Amino acid sequence: MDGSITTQTTVNLVLLGPPGAGKGTQARKLQDRFGLVQLSTGDLLRAAVAAGTEAGKAAKAVMERGDLVSDDIVIAILRDRLADPDCAGGVIFDGFPRTTVQAEALDALMAETGRAITAAISLEVDDAAMVTRISGRFTCAGCGEGYHDSFKTPVVDGTCDSCGGTAFKRRADDNAETVGQRLRAYHAQTAPLIDFYAATGVLTTIDAMQDIDRVETDLTAIVAKALA
Ligand code: AP5
């Protein structure tokens, strides 16, 4: 789908779902369509690792194992990014929060600036399919657009649809062994947030085993309704 929507009000969304559920893929689409900011703690942590910051040094081995980085580190990184002026127009939280401590910290951070979580959307998938999704994933090294060997290939082989770049990369933690641990961490520490957000009345679930365009249609309807 094409086009963007100009908004008078704003929304702050949490995308929940295990690794490979499509959080990043859909967050980028919502960002483009609604003018929201995609805030991915995975991307922020990978940038910290690449920059060799203290937080990045602490996070590197944890991420390679497929475990969760400590709440203190992630909340500090998130707090800094959330304070940037562009986030005032609405945020899509992609991969955050991942623990109850993080969810409570997010509520407190939002409340400090008179904001709140508008909707938490759980992308429901079968774990078994996630290994296939993740092991086939690659991204444009220039703009970060995501692709898949089978499910979403560039229109012109070897050229990014979004920016025309010709260099692509794969993530170090996208291997079957690490994906297994990431799925275990999701079910043990993050899945309880589905109940957390259900209790506050902002939870919606989506069948994310549908193809990418159908998931996008469902998500767009939820966000458009929230903005109406
Ligand atoms: P992070 O970067 O957040 O990774 P993740 O949660 O494991 O999620 P992924 O990026 O793997 O999956 P996704 O849902 O975005 O799927 P995508 O859209 O790419 O975290 C990495 C690590 O950082 C963690 O393990 C942890 O160590 C640390 N970390 C991050 N945040 C943290 C936090 N808050 N607290 C503590 N630690 C934290 O899609 C996957 C593939 O499938 C793509 O190739 C895509 O093209 C394809 N695809 C997508 N949707 C569909 C579809 N509907 N049908 C077919 N294919 C599809």
Tab-separated table of C-alpha atoms and ligand atoms in Angstrom:
chain	number	residue	atom	x	y	z
A	1	MET	CA	0.000	0.000	0.000
A	2	ASP	CA	1.184	3.533	-0.758
A	3	GLY	CA	0.667	7.024	0.585
A	4	SER	CA	0.913	8.627	3.946
A	5	ILE	CA	-1.652	10.008	6.327
A	6	THR	CA	-1.312	13.392	7.990
A	7	THR	CA	-2.343	13.185	11.624
A	8	GLN	CA	-3.683	15.789	14.019
A	9	THR	CA	-3.354	13.574	17.076
A	10	THR	CA	-0.701	10.991	17.695
A	11	VAL	CA	-0.308	7.429	18.812
A	12	ASN	CA	2.353	5.483	20.674
A	13	LEU	CA	2.350	1.791	19.801
A	14	VAL	CA	4.030	-1.257	21.289
A	15	LEU	CA	4.606	-4.171	18.883
A	16	LEU	CA	4.865	-7.473	20.755
A	17	GLY	CA	5.931	-10.771	19.224
A	18	PRO	CA	8.713	-13.345	19.160
A	19	PRO	CA	11.831	-13.013	16.987
A	20	GLY	CA	10.759	-13.205	13.348
A	21	ALA	CA	7.135	-12.218	14.001
A	22	GLY	CA	7.551	-9.208	11.706
A	23	LYS	CA	7.907	-6.379	14.222
A	24	GLY	CA	10.681	-4.620	12.294
A	25	THR	CA	9.094	-5.225	8.891
A	26	GLN	CA	5.774	-3.767	9.974
A	27	ALA	CA	7.235	-0.956	12.097
A	28	ARG	CA	9.016	0.421	9.035
A	29	LYS	CA	5.755	0.367	7.079
A	30	LEU	CA	3.825	2.127	9.863
A	31	GLN	CA	6.618	4.686	10.182
A	32	ASP	CA	6.373	5.557	6.491
A	33	ARG	CA	2.580	5.536	6.353
A	34	PHE	CA	1.767	7.464	9.526
A	35	GLY	CA	4.902	9.562	10.085
A	36	LEU	CA	5.697	7.793	13.362
A	37	VAL	CA	9.197	7.021	14.661
A	38	GLN	CA	10.303	3.371	14.766
A	39	LEU	CA	12.204	2.868	17.994
A	40	SER	CA	13.944	-0.519	17.955
A	41	THR	CA	16.015	-1.377	21.008
A	42	GLY	CA	17.668	-4.152	18.963
A	43	ASP	CA	18.875	-1.537	16.451
A	44	LEU	CA	19.971	0.834	19.254
A	45	LEU	CA	21.913	-1.983	20.945
A	46	ARG	CA	23.553	-3.101	17.673
A	47	ALA	CA	24.615	0.540	17.097
A	48	ALA	CA	26.083	0.642	20.625
A	49	VAL	CA	27.983	-2.607	19.953
A	50	ALA	CA	29.318	-1.236	16.659
A	51	ALA	CA	30.349	2.037	18.341
A	52	GLY	CA	32.126	0.160	21.155
A	53	THR	CA	30.363	2.087	23.941
A	54	GLU	CA	30.339	0.703	27.493
A	55	ALA	CA	26.712	-0.382	27.008
A	56	GLY	CA	27.632	-2.010	23.710
A	57	LYS	CA	30.536	-3.916	25.262
A	58	ALA	CA	28.244	-5.238	27.998
A	59	ALA	CA	25.521	-6.185	25.507
A	60	LYS	CA	27.573	-7.913	22.802
A	61	ALA	CA	28.024	-11.386	24.295
A	62	VAL	CA	24.500	-11.395	25.741
A	63	MET	CA	22.989	-10.712	22.312
A	64	GLU	CA	25.178	-13.343	20.647
A	65	ARG	CA	23.802	-15.915	23.132
A	66	GLY	CA	20.207	-14.877	22.430
A	67	ASP	CA	19.581	-13.723	25.999
A	68	LEU	CA	18.057	-10.408	27.045
A	69	VAL	CA	20.358	-7.480	27.795
A	70	SER	CA	19.937	-6.139	31.350
A	71	ASP	CA	16.958	-3.891	32.026
A	72	ASP	CA	19.228	-1.077	33.285
A	73	ILE	CA	21.184	-0.850	30.035
A	74	VAL	CA	18.152	-1.086	27.767
A	75	ILE	CA	16.049	1.409	29.729
A	76	ALA	CA	18.929	3.938	29.746
A	77	ILE	CA	19.341	3.662	25.959
A	78	LEU	CA	15.599	3.896	25.413
A	79	ARG	CA	15.258	6.900	27.737
A	80	ASP	CA	17.861	8.862	25.775
A	81	ARG	CA	16.274	8.135	22.408
A	82	LEU	CA	12.730	8.821	23.632
A	83	ALA	CA	13.808	12.320	24.734
A	84	ASP	CA	14.667	13.289	21.131
A	85	PRO	CA	12.194	15.848	19.692
A	86	ASP	CA	11.122	13.636	16.763
A	87	CYS	CA	9.606	11.128	19.210
A	88	ALA	CA	7.011	13.683	20.339
A	89	GLY	CA	5.000	12.992	17.171
A	90	GLY	CA	4.383	9.337	18.025
A	91	VAL	CA	6.507	6.221	18.430
A	92	ILE	CA	6.354	2.567	17.404
A	93	PHE	CA	8.198	0.577	20.080
A	94	ASP	CA	9.784	-2.397	18.275
A	95	GLY	CA	11.318	-4.951	20.646
A	96	PHE	CA	10.674	-2.877	23.775
A	97	PRO	CA	9.447	-3.514	26.412
A	98	ARG	CA	10.569	-7.119	26.834
A	99	THR	CA	10.140	-7.538	30.593
A	100	THR	CA	7.620	-6.320	33.159
A	101	VAL	CA	10.311	-4.040	34.621
A	102	GLN	CA	10.760	-2.439	31.181
A	103	ALA	CA	6.986	-2.081	30.679
A	104	GLU	CA	6.616	-0.294	34.004
A	105	ALA	CA	9.622	1.924	33.224
A	106	LEU	CA	8.096	2.793	29.846
A	107	ASP	CA	4.800	3.814	31.442
A	108	ALA	CA	6.712	6.051	33.876
A	109	LEU	CA	8.856	7.624	31.126
A	110	MET	CA	5.805	8.336	28.984
A	111	ALA	CA	3.876	9.798	31.926
A	112	GLU	CA	6.738	12.219	32.661
A	113	THR	CA	5.966	13.962	29.355
A	114	GLY	CA	2.189	13.566	29.415
A	115	ARG	CA	2.224	10.649	27.002
A	116	ALA	CA	0.845	7.111	27.231
A	117	ILE	CA	0.814	3.857	25.287
A	118	THR	CA	-2.160	4.020	22.906
A	119	ALA	CA	-2.109	0.401	21.729
A	120	ALA	CA	-0.092	-2.767	22.279
A	121	ILE	CA	-0.374	-5.114	19.314
A	122	SER	CA	0.629	-8.748	19.700
A	123	LEU	CA	1.798	-10.393	16.468
A	124	GLU	CA	0.705	-14.017	16.867
A	125	VAL	CA	2.837	-16.620	15.076
A	126	ASP	CA	3.896	-20.261	15.227
A	127	ASP	CA	7.378	-20.650	16.711
A	128	ALA	CA	8.286	-23.361	14.211
A	129	ALA	CA	8.001	-20.928	11.296
A	130	MET	CA	10.230	-18.338	12.942
A	131	VAL	CA	13.483	-20.221	12.370
A	132	THR	CA	12.765	-20.235	8.625
A	133	ARG	CA	11.897	-16.547	8.648
A	134	ILE	CA	14.997	-15.551	10.569
A	135	SER	CA	17.504	-17.744	8.791
A	136	GLY	CA	16.358	-16.263	5.445
A	137	ARG	CA	16.459	-12.645	6.567
A	138	PHE	CA	18.810	-10.016	5.113
A	139	THR	CA	18.752	-6.217	5.115
A	140	CYS	CA	20.014	-3.384	2.965
A	141	ALA	CA	23.327	-2.163	4.400
A	142	GLY	CA	22.460	1.379	3.334
A	143	CYS	CA	18.891	2.051	4.489
A	144	GLY	CA	18.053	-1.024	6.604
A	145	GLU	CA	15.122	-2.196	4.451
A	146	GLY	CA	14.402	-5.824	5.356
A	147	TYR	CA	14.186	-8.750	2.926
A	148	HIS	CA	13.832	-12.529	2.962
A	149	ASP	CA	15.344	-15.165	0.671
A	150	SER	CA	11.860	-16.619	-0.034
A	151	PHE	CA	9.169	-14.276	1.283
A	152	LYS	CA	10.405	-10.834	0.233
A	153	THR	CA	13.127	-10.507	-2.364
A	154	PRO	CA	14.177	-7.213	-4.006
A	155	VAL	CA	12.237	-6.475	-7.221
A	156	VAL	CA	15.579	-6.218	-9.044
A	157	ASP	CA	17.912	-8.919	-7.805
A	158	GLY	CA	20.792	-7.417	-5.807
A	159	THR	CA	19.340	-3.881	-5.662
A	160	CYS	CA	17.437	-2.428	-2.712
A	161	ASP	CA	13.861	-1.420	-3.600
A	162	SER	CA	14.002	1.549	-1.217
A	163	CYS	CA	17.379	3.219	-1.784
A	164	GLY	CA	18.939	1.471	-4.790
A	165	GLY	CA	21.859	0.242	-2.679
A	166	THR	CA	23.635	-2.946	-3.713
A	167	ALA	CA	25.201	-4.019	-0.377
A	168	PHE	CA	23.229	-6.296	1.953
A	169	LYS	CA	23.996	-7.803	5.356
A	170	ARG	CA	22.867	-10.602	7.691
A	171	ARG	CA	22.744	-10.408	11.504
A	172	ALA	CA	25.281	-12.294	13.634
A	173	ASP	CA	22.508	-13.668	15.883
A	174	ASP	CA	20.382	-14.980	12.998
A	175	ASN	CA	21.335	-18.635	13.290
A	176	ALA	CA	19.168	-21.597	14.320
A	177	GLU	CA	20.935	-22.094	17.683
A	178	THR	CA	20.567	-18.487	18.831
A	179	VAL	CA	17.012	-18.238	17.513
A	180	GLY	CA	16.049	-21.127	19.803
A	181	GLN	CA	17.349	-19.241	22.840
A	182	ARG	CA	15.688	-16.004	21.682
A	183	LEU	CA	12.354	-17.827	21.435
A	184	ARG	CA	12.820	-19.273	24.939
A	185	ALA	CA	13.641	-15.819	26.295
A	186	TYR	CA	10.516	-14.420	24.594
A	187	HIS	CA	8.172	-16.974	26.139
A	188	ALA	CA	9.746	-16.758	29.611
A	189	GLN	CA	10.198	-12.998	29.917
A	190	THR	CA	8.216	-11.132	27.242
A	191	ALA	CA	5.013	-13.112	26.603
A	192	PRO	CA	3.694	-12.151	30.087
A	193	LEU	CA	3.415	-8.595	28.746
A	194	ILE	CA	0.407	-9.723	26.695
A	195	ASP	CA	-1.492	-10.015	29.990
A	196	PHE	CA	0.117	-6.784	31.253
A	197	TYR	CA	-1.339	-4.799	28.339
A	198	ALA	CA	-4.626	-6.701	28.320
A	199	ALA	CA	-5.101	-5.554	31.906
A	200	THR	CA	-4.734	-1.902	30.867
A	201	GLY	CA	-7.234	-2.325	28.012
A	202	VAL	CA	-4.884	-1.435	25.128
A	203	LEU	CA	-4.119	-4.922	23.771
A	204	THR	CA	-5.030	-6.091	20.256
A	205	THR	CA	-3.864	-9.335	18.615
A	206	ILE	CA	-3.148	-9.951	14.936
A	207	ASP	CA	-2.634	-13.158	12.980
A	208	ALA	CA	0.956	-12.551	11.842
A	209	MET	CA	1.167	-15.886	9.995
A	210	GLN	CA	-0.627	-14.128	7.135
A	211	ASP	CA	1.514	-12.730	4.342
A	212	ILE	CA	3.277	-9.409	4.905
A	213	ASP	CA	0.696	-7.303	3.025
A	214	ARG	CA	-2.253	-8.763	4.939
A	215	VAL	CA	-0.560	-8.159	8.288
A	216	GLU	CA	0.108	-4.593	7.149
A	217	THR	CA	-3.583	-4.149	6.264
A	218	ASP	CA	-4.676	-5.343	9.709
A	219	LEU	CA	-2.150	-3.133	11.492
A	220	THR	CA	-3.000	-0.087	9.405
A	221	ALA	CA	-6.666	-0.476	10.327
A	222	ILE	CA	-5.807	-0.536	14.035
A	223	VAL	CA	-3.600	2.546	13.839
A	224	ALA	CA	-6.049	4.462	11.639
A	225	LYS	CA	-8.821	3.727	14.150
A	226	ALA	CA	-6.632	4.906	17.027
A	227	LEU	CA	-5.983	8.157	15.179
A	228	ALA	CA	-9.632	8.740	14.202
B	1	AP5	P1	15.808	-7.502	18.160
B	1	AP5	O1	16.660	-6.815	17.174
B	1	AP5	O2	14.661	-6.785	18.758
B	1	AP5	O3	15.368	-8.891	17.533
B	1	AP5	P2	14.089	-9.841	17.795
B	1	AP5	O4	13.082	-9.421	18.789
B	1	AP5	O5	14.692	-11.154	18.012
B	1	AP5	O6	13.272	-9.625	16.560
B	1	AP5	P3	13.744	-9.799	15.113
B	1	AP5	O7	14.360	-8.519	14.614
B	1	AP5	O8	14.584	-11.022	14.969
B	1	AP5	O9	12.341	-10.109	14.421
B	1	AP5	P4	11.205	-9.177	13.884
B	1	AP5	O10	9.955	-9.499	14.633
B	1	AP5	O11	11.611	-7.733	13.814
B	1	AP5	O12	11.073	-9.788	12.429
B	1	AP5	P5	11.353	-9.132	10.993
B	1	AP5	O13	10.345	-8.082	10.709
B	1	AP5	O14	12.789	-8.778	10.812
B	1	AP5	O15	16.700	-8.011	19.403
B	1	AP5	C1	17.942	-8.646	19.199
B	1	AP5	C2	18.601	-8.870	20.542
B	1	AP5	O16	18.842	-7.601	21.185
B	1	AP5	C3	17.769	-9.671	21.574
B	1	AP5	O17	17.929	-11.068	21.399
B	1	AP5	C4	18.344	-9.141	22.893
B	1	AP5	O18	19.587	-9.748	23.194
B	1	AP5	C5	18.598	-7.671	22.589
B	1	AP5	N1	17.463	-6.801	22.924
B	1	AP5	C6	16.738	-6.043	22.062
B	1	AP5	N2	15.788	-5.369	22.717
B	1	AP5	C7	15.891	-5.705	24.020
B	1	AP5	C8	15.161	-5.352	25.190
B	1	AP5	N3	14.109	-4.505	25.140
B	1	AP5	N4	15.560	-5.904	26.366
B	1	AP5	C9	16.595	-6.730	26.451
B	1	AP5	N5	17.324	-7.133	25.380
B	1	AP5	C10	16.981	-6.612	24.164
B	1	AP5	O19	11.008	-10.403	10.069
B	1	AP5	C11	11.875	-11.529	10.058
B	1	AP5	C12	11.982	-12.065	8.603
B	1	AP5	O20	10.710	-12.597	8.219
B	1	AP5	C13	12.317	-10.989	7.566
B	1	AP5	O21	13.190	-11.558	6.616
B	1	AP5	C14	10.971	-10.619	6.939
B	1	AP5	O22	11.120	-10.251	5.571
B	1	AP5	C15	10.184	-11.922	7.084
B	1	AP5	N6	8.766	-11.684	7.370
B	1	AP5	C16	8.232	-10.748	8.190
B	1	AP5	N7	6.886	-10.862	8.234
B	1	AP5	C17	6.579	-11.932	7.449
B	1	AP5	C18	5.353	-12.566	7.068
B	1	AP5	N8	4.157	-12.117	7.535
B	1	AP5	N9	5.399	-13.636	6.245
B	1	AP5	C19	6.595	-14.090	5.767
B	1	AP5	N10	7.796	-13.529	6.073
B	1	AP5	C20	7.784	-12.455	6.894
